[in-house]
CSV table of C-alpha atoms in Angstrom, one decimal:
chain,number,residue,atom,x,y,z
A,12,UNK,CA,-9.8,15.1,37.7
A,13,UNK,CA,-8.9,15.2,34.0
A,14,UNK,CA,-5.3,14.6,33.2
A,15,UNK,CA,-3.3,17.0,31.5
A,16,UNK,CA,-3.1,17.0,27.9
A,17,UNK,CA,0.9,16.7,27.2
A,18,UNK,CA,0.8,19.4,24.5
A,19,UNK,CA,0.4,21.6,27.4
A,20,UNK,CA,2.7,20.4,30.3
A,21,UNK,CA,1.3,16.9,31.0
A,22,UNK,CA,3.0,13.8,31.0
A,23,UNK,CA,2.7,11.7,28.2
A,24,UNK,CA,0.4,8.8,28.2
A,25,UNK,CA,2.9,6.4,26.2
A,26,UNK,CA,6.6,5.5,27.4
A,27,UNK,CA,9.2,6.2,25.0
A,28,UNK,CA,10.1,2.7,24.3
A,29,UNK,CA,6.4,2.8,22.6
A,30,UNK,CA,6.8,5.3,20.3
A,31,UNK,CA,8.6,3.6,17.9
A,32,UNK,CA,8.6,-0.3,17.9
A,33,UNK,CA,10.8,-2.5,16.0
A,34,UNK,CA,10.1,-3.8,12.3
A,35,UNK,CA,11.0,-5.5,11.0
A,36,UNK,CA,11.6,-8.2,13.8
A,37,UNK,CA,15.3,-9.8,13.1
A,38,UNK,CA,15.9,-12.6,15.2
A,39,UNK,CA,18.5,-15.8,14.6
A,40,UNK,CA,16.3,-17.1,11.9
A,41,UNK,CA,17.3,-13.8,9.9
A,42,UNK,CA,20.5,-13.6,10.7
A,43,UNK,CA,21.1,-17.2,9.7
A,44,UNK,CA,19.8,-16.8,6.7
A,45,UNK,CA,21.6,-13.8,5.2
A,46,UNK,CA,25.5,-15.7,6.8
A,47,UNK,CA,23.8,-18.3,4.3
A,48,UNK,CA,23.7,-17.1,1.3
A,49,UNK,CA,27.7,-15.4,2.3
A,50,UNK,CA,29.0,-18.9,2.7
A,51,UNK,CA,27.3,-20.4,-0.6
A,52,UNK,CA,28.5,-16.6,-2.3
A,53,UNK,CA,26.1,-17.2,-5.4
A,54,UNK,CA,24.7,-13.7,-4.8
A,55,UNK,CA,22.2,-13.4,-7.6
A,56,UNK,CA,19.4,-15.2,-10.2
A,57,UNK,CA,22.3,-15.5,-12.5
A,58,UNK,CA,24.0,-17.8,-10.5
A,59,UNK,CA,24.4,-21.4,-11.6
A,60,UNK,CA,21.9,-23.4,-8.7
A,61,UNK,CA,21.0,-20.3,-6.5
A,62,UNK,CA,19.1,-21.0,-4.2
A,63,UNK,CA,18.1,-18.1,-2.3
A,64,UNK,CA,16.2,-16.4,-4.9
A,65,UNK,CA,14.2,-19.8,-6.6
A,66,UNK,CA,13.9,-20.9,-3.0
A,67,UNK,CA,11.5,-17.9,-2.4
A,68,UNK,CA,10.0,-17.9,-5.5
A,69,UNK,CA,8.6,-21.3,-5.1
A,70,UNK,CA,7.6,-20.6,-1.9
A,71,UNK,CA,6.2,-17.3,-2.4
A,72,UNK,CA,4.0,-18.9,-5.4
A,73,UNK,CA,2.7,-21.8,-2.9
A,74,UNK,CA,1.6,-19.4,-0.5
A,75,UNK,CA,0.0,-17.7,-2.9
A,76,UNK,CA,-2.1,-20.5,-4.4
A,77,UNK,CA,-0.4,-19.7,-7.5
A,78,UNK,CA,1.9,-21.6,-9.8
A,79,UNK,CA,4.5,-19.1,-10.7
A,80,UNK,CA,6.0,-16.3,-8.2
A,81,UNK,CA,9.2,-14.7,-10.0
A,82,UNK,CA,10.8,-12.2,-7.7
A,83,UNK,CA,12.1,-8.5,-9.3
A,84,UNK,CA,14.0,-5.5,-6.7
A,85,UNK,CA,10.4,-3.7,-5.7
A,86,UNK,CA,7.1,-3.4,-6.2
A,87,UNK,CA,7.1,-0.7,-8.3
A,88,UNK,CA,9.3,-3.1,-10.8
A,89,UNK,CA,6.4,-5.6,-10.1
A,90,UNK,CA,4.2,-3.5,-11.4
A,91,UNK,CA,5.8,-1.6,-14.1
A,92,UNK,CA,7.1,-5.5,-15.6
A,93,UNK,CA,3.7,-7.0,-15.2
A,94,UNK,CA,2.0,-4.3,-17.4
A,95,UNK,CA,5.0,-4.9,-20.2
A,96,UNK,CA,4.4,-9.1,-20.4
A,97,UNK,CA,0.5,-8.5,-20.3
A,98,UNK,CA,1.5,-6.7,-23.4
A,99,UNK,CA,-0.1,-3.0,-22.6
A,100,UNK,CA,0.9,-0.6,-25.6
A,101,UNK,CA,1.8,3.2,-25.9
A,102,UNK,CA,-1.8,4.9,-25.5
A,103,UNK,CA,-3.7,1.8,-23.5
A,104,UNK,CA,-5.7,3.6,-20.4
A,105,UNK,CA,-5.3,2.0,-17.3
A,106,UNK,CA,-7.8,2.0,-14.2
A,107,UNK,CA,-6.5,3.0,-10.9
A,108,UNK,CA,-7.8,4.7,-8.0
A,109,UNK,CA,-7.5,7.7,-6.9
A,110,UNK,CA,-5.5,7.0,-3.1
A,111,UNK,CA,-3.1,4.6,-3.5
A,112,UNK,CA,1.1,5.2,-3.3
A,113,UNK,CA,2.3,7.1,-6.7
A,114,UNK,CA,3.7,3.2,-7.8
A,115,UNK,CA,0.3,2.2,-8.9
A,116,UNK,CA,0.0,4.7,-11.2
A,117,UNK,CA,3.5,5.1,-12.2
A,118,UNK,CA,3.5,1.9,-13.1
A,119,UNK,CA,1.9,2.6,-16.5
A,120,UNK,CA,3.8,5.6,-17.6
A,121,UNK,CA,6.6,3.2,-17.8
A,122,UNK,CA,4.8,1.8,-21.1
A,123,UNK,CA,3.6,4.9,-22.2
A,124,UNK,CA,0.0,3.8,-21.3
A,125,UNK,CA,-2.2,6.6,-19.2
A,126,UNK,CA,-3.5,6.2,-15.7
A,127,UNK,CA,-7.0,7.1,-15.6
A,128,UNK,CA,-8.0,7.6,-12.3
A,129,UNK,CA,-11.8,6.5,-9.8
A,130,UNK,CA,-12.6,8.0,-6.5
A,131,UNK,CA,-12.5,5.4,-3.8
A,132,UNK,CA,-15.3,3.9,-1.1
A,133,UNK,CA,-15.3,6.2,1.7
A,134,UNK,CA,-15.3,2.8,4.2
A,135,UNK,CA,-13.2,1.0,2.4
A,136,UNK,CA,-10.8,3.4,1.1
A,137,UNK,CA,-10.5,0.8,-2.0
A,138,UNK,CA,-11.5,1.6,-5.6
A,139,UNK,CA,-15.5,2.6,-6.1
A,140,UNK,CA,-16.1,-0.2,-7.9
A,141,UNK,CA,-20.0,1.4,-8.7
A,142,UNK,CA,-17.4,4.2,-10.7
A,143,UNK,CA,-15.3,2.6,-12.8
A,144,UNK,CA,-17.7,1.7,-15.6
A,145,UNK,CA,-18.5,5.0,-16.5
A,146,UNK,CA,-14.3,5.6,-16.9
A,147,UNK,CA,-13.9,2.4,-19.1
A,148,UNK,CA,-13.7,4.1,-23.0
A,149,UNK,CA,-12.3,2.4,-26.0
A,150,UNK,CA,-9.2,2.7,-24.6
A,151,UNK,CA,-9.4,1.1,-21.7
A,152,UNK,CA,-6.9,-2.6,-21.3
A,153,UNK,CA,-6.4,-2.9,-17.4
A,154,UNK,CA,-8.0,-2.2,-14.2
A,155,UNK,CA,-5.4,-1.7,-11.3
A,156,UNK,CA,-7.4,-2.6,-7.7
A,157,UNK,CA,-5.6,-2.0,-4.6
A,158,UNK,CA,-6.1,-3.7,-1.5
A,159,UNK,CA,-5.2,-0.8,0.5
A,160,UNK,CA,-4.3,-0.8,3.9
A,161,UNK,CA,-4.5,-4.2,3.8
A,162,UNK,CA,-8.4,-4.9,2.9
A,163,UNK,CA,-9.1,-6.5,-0.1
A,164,UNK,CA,-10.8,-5.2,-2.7
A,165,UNK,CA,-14.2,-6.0,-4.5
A,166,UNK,CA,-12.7,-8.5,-6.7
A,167,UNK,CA,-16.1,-10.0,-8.1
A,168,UNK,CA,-17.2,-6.9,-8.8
A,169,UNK,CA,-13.8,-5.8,-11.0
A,170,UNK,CA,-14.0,-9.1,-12.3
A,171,UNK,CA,-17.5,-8.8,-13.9
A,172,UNK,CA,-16.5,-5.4,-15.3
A,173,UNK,CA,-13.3,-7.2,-17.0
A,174,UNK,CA,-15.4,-9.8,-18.3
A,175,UNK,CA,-17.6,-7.4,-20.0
A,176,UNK,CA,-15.0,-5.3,-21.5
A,177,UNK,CA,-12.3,-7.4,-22.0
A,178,UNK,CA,-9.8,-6.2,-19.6
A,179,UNK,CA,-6.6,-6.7,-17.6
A,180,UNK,CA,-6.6,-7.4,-13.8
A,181,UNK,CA,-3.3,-6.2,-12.3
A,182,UNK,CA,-3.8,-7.0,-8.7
A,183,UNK,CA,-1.4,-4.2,-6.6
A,184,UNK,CA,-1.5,-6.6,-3.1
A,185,UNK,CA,1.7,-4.9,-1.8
A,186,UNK,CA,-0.5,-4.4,1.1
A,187,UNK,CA,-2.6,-6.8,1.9
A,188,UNK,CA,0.3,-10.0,1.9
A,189,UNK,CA,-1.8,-13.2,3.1
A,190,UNK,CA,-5.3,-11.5,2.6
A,191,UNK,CA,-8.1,-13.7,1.5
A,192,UNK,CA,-11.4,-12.2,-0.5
A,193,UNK,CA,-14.0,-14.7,-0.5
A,194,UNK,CA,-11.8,-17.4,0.6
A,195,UNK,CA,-9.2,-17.0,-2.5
A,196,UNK,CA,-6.0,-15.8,-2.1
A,197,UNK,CA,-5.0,-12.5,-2.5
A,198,UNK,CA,-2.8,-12.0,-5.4
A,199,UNK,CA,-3.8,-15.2,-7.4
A,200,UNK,CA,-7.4,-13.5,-8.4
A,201,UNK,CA,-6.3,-11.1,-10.9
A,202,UNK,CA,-4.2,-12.5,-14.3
A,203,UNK,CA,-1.2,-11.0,-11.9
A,204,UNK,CA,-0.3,-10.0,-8.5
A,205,UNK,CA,2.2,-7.6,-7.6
A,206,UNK,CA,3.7,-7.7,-4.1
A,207,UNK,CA,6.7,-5.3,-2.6
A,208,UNK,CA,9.0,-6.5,0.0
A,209,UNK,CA,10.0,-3.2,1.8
A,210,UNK,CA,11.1,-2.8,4.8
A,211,UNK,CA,7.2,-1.3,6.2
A,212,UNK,CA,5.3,-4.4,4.2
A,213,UNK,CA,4.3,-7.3,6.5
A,214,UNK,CA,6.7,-10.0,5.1
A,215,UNK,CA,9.5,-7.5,3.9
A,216,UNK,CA,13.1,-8.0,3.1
A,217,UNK,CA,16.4,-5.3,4.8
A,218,UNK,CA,15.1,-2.9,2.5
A,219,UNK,CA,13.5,-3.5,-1.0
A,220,UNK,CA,12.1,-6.1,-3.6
A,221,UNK,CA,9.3,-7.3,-4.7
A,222,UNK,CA,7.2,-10.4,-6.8
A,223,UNK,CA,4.8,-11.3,-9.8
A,224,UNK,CA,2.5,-14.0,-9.1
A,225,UNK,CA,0.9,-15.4,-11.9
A,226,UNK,CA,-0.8,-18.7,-13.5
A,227,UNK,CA,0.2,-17.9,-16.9
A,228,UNK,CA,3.2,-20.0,-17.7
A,229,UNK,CA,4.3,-17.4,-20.4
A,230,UNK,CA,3.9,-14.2,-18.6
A,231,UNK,CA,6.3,-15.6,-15.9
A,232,UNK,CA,8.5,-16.2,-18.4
A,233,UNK,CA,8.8,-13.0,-19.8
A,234,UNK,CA,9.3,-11.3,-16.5
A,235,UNK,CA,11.9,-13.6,-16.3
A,236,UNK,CA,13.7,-12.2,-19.2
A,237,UNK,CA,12.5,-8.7,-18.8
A,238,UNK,CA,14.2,-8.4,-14.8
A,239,UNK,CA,17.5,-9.7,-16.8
A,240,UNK,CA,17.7,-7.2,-19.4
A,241,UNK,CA,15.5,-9.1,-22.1
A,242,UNK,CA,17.9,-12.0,-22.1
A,243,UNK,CA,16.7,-15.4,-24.1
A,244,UNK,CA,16.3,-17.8,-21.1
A,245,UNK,CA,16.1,-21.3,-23.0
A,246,UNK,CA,19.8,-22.0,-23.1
A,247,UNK,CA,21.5,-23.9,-20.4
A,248,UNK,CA,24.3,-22.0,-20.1
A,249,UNK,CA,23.6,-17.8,-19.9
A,250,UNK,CA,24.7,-16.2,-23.2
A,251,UNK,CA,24.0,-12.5,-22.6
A,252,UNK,CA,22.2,-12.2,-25.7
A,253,UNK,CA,19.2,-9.7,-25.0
A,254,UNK,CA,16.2,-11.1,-27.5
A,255,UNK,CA,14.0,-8.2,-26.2
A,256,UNK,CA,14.0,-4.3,-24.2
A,257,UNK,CA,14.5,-5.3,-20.6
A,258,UNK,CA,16.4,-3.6,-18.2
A,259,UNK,CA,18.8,-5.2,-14.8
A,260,UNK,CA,16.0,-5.6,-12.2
A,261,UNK,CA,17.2,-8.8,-10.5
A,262,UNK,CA,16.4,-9.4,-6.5
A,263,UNK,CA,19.6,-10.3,-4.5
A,264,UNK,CA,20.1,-13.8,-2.8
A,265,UNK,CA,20.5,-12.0,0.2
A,266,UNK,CA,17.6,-10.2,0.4
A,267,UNK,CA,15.9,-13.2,-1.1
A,268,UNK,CA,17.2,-15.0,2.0
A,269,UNK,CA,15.7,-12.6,4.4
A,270,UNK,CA,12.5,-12.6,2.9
A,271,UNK,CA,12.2,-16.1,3.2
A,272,UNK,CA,12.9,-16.0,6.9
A,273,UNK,CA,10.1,-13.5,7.5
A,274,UNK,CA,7.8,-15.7,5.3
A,275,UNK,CA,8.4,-18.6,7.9
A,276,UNK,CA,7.4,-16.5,10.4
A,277,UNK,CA,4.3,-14.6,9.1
A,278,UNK,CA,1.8,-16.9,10.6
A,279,UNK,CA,2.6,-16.2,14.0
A,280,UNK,CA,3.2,-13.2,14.1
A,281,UNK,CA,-0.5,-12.3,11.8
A,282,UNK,CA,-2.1,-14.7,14.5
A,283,UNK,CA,-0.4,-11.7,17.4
A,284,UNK,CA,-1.8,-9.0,14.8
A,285,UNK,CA,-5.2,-10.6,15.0
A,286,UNK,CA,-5.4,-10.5,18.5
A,287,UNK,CA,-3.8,-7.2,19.6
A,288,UNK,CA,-5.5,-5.1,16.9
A,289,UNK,CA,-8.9,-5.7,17.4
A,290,UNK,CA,-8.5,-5.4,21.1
A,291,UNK,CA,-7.1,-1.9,20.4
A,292,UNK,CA,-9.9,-1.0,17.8
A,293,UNK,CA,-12.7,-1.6,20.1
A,294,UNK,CA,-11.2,1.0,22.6
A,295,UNK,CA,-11.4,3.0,19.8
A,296,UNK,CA,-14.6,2.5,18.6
A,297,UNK,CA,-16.3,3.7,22.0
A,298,UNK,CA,-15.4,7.1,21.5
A,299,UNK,CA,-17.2,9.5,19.3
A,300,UNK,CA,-16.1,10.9,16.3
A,301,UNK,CA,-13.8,8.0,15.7
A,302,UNK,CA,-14.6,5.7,12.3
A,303,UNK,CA,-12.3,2.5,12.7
A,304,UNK,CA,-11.5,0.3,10.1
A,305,UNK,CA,-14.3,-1.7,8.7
A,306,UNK,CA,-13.4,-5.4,7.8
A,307,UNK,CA,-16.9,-6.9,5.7
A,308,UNK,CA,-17.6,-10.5,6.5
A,309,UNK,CA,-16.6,-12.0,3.3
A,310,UNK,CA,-12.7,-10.8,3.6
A,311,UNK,CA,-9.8,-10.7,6.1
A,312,UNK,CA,-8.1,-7.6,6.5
A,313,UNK,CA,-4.1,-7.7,7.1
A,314,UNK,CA,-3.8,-4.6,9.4
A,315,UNK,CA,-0.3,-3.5,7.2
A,316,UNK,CA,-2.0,0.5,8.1
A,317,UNK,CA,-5.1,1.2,10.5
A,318,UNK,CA,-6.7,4.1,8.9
A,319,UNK,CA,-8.8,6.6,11.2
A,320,UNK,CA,-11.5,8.8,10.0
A,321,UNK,CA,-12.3,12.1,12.4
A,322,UNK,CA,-16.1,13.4,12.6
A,323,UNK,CA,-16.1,16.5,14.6
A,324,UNK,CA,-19.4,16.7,14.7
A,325,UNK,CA,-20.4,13.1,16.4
A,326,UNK,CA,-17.0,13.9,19.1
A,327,UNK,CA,-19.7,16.8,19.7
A,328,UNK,CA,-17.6,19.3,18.0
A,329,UNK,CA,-20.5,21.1,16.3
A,330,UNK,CA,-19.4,23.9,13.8
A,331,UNK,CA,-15.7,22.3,13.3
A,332,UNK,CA,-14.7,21.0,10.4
A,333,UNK,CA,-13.4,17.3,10.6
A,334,UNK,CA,-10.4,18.7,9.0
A,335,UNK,CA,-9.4,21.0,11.8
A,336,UNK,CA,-10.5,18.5,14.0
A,337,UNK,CA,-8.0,15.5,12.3
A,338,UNK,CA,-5.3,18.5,12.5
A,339,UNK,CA,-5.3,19.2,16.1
A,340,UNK,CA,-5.6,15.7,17.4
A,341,UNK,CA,-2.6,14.8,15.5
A,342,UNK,CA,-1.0,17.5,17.8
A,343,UNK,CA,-2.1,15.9,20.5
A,344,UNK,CA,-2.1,12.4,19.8
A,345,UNK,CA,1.9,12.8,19.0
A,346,UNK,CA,2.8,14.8,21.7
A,347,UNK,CA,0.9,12.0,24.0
A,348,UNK,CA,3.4,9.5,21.9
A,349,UNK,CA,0.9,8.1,19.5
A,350,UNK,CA,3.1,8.1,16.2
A,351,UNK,CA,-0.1,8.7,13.6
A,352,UNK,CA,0.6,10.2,10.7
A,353,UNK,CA,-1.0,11.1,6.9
A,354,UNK,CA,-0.8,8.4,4.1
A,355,UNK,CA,-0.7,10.5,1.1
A,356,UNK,CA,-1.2,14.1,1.4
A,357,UNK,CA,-2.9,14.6,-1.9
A,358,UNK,CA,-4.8,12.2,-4.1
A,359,UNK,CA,-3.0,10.7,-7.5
A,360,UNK,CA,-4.5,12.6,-9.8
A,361,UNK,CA,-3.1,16.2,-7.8
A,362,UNK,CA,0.2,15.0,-8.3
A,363,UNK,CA,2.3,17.3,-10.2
A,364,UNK,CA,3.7,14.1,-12.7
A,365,UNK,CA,0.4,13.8,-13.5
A,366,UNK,CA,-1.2,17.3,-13.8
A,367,UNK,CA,1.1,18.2,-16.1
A,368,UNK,CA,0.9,15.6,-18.5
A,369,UNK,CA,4.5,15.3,-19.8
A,370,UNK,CA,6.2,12.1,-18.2
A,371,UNK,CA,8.7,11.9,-21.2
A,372,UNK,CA,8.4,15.8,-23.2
A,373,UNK,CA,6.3,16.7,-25.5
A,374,UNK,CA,3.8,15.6,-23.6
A,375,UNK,CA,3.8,12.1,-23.6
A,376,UNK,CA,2.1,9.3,-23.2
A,377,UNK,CA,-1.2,12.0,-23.0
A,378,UNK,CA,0.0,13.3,-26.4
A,379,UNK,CA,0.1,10.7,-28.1
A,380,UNK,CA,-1.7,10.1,-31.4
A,381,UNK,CA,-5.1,8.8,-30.8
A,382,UNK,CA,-5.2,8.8,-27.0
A,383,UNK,CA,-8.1,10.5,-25.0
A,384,UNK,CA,-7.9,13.9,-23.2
A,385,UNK,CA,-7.2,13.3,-19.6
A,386,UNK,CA,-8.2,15.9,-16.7
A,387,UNK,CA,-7.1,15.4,-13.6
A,388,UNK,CA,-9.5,17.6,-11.4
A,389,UNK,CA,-9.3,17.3,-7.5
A,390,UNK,CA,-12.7,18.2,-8.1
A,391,UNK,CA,-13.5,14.8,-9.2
A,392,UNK,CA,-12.6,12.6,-6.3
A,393,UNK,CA,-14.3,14.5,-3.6
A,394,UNK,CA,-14.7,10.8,-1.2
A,395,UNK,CA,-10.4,10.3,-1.5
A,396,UNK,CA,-10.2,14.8,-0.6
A,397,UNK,CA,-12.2,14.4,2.2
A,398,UNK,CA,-10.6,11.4,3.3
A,399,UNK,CA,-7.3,12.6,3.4
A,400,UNK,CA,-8.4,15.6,4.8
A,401,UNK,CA,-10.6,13.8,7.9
A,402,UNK,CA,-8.0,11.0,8.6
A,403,UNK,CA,-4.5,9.9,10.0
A,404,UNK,CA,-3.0,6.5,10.1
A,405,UNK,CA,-0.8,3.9,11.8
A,406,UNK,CA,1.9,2.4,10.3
A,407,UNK,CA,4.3,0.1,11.3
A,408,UNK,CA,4.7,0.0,14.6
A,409,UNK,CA,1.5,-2.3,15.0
A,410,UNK,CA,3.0,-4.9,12.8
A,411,UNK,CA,5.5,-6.2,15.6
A,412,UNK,CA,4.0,-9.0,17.0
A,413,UNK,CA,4.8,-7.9,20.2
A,414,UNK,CA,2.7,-4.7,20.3
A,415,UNK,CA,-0.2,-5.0,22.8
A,416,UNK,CA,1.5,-3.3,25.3
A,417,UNK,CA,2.2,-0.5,23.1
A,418,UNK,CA,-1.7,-0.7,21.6
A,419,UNK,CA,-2.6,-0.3,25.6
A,420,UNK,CA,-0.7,3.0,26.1
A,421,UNK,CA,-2.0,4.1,22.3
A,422,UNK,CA,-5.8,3.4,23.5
A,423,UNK,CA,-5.3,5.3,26.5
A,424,UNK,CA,-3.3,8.0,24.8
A,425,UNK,CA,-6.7,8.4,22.9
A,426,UNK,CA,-9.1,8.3,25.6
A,427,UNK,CA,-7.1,10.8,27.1
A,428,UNK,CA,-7.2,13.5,24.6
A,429,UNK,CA,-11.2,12.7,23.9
A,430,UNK,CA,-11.6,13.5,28.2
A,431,UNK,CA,-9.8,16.8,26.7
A,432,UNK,CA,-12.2,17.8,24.1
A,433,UNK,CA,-13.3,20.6,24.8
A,434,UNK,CA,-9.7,21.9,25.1
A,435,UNK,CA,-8.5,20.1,21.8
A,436,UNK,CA,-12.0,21.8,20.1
A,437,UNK,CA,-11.1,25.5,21.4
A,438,UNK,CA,-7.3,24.7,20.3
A,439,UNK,CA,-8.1,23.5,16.8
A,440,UNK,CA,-10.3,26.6,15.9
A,441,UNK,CA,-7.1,29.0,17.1
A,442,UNK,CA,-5.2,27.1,14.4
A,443,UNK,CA,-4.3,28.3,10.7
A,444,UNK,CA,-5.5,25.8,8.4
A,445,UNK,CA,-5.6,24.0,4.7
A,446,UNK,CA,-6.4,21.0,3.9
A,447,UNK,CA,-2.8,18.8,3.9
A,448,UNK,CA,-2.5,19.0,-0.1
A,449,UNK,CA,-2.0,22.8,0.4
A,450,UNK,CA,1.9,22.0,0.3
A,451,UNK,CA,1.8,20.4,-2.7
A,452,UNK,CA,3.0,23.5,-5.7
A,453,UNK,CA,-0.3,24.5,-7.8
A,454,UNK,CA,-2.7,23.8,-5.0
A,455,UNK,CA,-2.7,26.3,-2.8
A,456,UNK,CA,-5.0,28.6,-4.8
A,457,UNK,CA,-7.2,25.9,-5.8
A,458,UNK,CA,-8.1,24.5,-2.9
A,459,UNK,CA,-9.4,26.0,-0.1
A,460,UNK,CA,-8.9,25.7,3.3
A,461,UNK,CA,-12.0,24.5,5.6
């Protein structure tokens, strides 16, 4: 006898104490630390002999096979400050992909350069590296890749397109902290690596920061400066004499401190990761109409989100479209207690700060003398549409070390609703639908719903 979906009376197939798991972890080591840095009281990177903050640096750089790590408040300021020492200028085009957060292509606004946006790999979900080329223009300085979810990207690819046209690689590895990609070290591939320390990212800090990695000895430095508002650094003692635009975007010893406690523990707790997660994806995998993450030989994948793609069709749905299908097994899925839910609701280039091309008035950067015309069509990134629309993800909760028992309930969770079909099929057709950019202001006439 088939159990009772819980969207209609059953009982749910995951306890409450699974619904949301703790993460970060804080245990003594954490505590310790931050009681450390309020005993030494030197709070910040301004501090004569802080340790906290050149502590992590150092070890953050050795970790990531690099030779400077200089830490900023987020990785959006990681970003934003690597663009500004690589030297981008007012009208450079940058390369980003299409599904990524709104940092990555934020990031060059901050120097008045324009994001120009690819459509992504539809197993991946990184940057289509076969469709950057035909983006690069006389323009074009720096190629953003993402290793989203955790997966690395196609570095050797990106790379041989840099080579060719003399670009910028700007590695955003916010997500994929410890990854490897042909057995080098995420974040030490690309001329920088940017990493965020939020509270969701697998070796985060009690709320935000983030790092540069580099091997350029000068771009370091200038980071350096530019997170202390342009200050000249060569002195001994601090002068607070700005030599260049900078801005006050310092990490604090006590977040520093935390960080560095989670870094000692990362290890173990990816080792946990790499047992319970593929133990849960291979429940997955048997039933149809499920894609699970792919992970290709040559790379490791960090698991920081499990991204699930939805064919009605193969769950023997015919006539319903996948994303009906996604939108009805989120109802059930959550009301079972699996907490899935959408990463991104509209691609980049739908969002409003870019569609209507003024970041600054007057239309700037897209205005600016010289710089190419820019559409931003959702048309044009059909793969990252219909992935949004087709999937849901899982965040979080399967970064606690501690999560197998929690995977177990989530597997069965699933295997119940798939028993239910039939009923989820007939449910989703009843519902009204649009695809999940519909909320998004502009969009609702433009896109239709399946």
């Amino acid at each position: 006898m088939k159990a009772e979906l819980a969207m209609f009376g059953g009982k749910p197939a995951v306890r409450p104490e699974y619904r949301r798991l703790e993460w970060p972890v804080v245990t003594d080591r954490e505590r310790e630390a931050v009681l450390r840095v309020l005993d030494h009281r030197k709070f910040t990177v301004g501090a004569k002999n802080e340790p906290e903050i050149h502590g992590l640096e150092s070890e953050w750089a050795e970790f990531c096979d690099t030779r400077h790590a200089v830490a900023v408040n987020s990785g959006t300021v990681a970003l934003e400050l690597a663009l500004t020492a690589l030297g981008l200028q007012p009208g450079d085009e940058v390369i980003v992909p299409a599904l990524s957060y709104v940092a990555t292509a934020m990031a060059p606004l901050y120097q008045l350069a324009i994001p120009v946006f690819v459509d992504i790999d539809p197993v991946t979900f990184n940057i289509d590296v076969t469709k950057i080329e035909e983006k690069i223009t006389n323009r074009t300085r720096a190629i953003i890749p993402v290793h989203l979810g955790g997966l690395p990207a196609d570095m050797d690819e990106i790379w041989a397109l840099a080579r060719k046209y003399d670009l910028l690689v700007v590695e955003d590895a916010v997500q994929a902290q410890g990854g490897k990609y042909r057995g080098q070290t995420i974040g030490s591939i690309g001329h920088v690596g940017c990493w965020s320390l939020n509270v969701e990212k697998s070796i985060p800090t009690c709320g935000e920061g983030g790092l540069v990695t580099t091997d350029d000895e000068d771009v370091a430095e200038r980071i350096r400066s530019l997170r202390i508002l342009g200050e000249d650094l060569s002195t001994e003692e601090r002068l607070y004499v700005s030599a260049t635009r900078g801005s006050n975007l310092k990490l604090s010893s006590v977040l520093a401190a935390f960080t560095r406690a989670q870094l000692a523990s990362f290890w173990d707790y990816q080792d946990k990761r790499d047992e319970n997660i593929p133990v849960f994806l291979d429940r997955l995998a048997q039933l149809p109409g499920i894609v699970i993450p792919t992970v290709p030989n040559d790379r490791t994948h960090m698991w920081h989100m499990l991204r699930f793609r939805f064919d009605a069709e193969a769950a023997g749905l015919d006539g319903l479209s996948d994303g009906r299908f996604r939108q009805a097994l989120r109802r059930a899925l959550l009301a079972e207690g699996v907490p899935l839910t959408h990463y991104q609701i509209i691609p980049l280039p739908g969002q409003p700060v870019f569609t209507k091309q003024d970041a600054y008035g007057q239309g700037l950067p897209w205005s600016l003398p010289g710089a190419n015309p820019q559409t931003y069509d959702l048309a044009d990134y059909p793969v990252t549409c219909q992935v949004i629309e087709d999937s849901l993800c899982l965040r979080r909760m399967h970064l606690n070390p501690d999560a197998a028992p929690a995977l177990d309930e989530y597997a069965s969770a699933f295997e119940r609703v798939w028993n239910n079909l039939d009923v989820v099929g007939r449910f989703a057709r009843q519902l009204d639908y649009a695809p999940p950019w519909a909320a998004v202001p502009g969009y609702q006439a433009k896109v239709g719903a399946a």
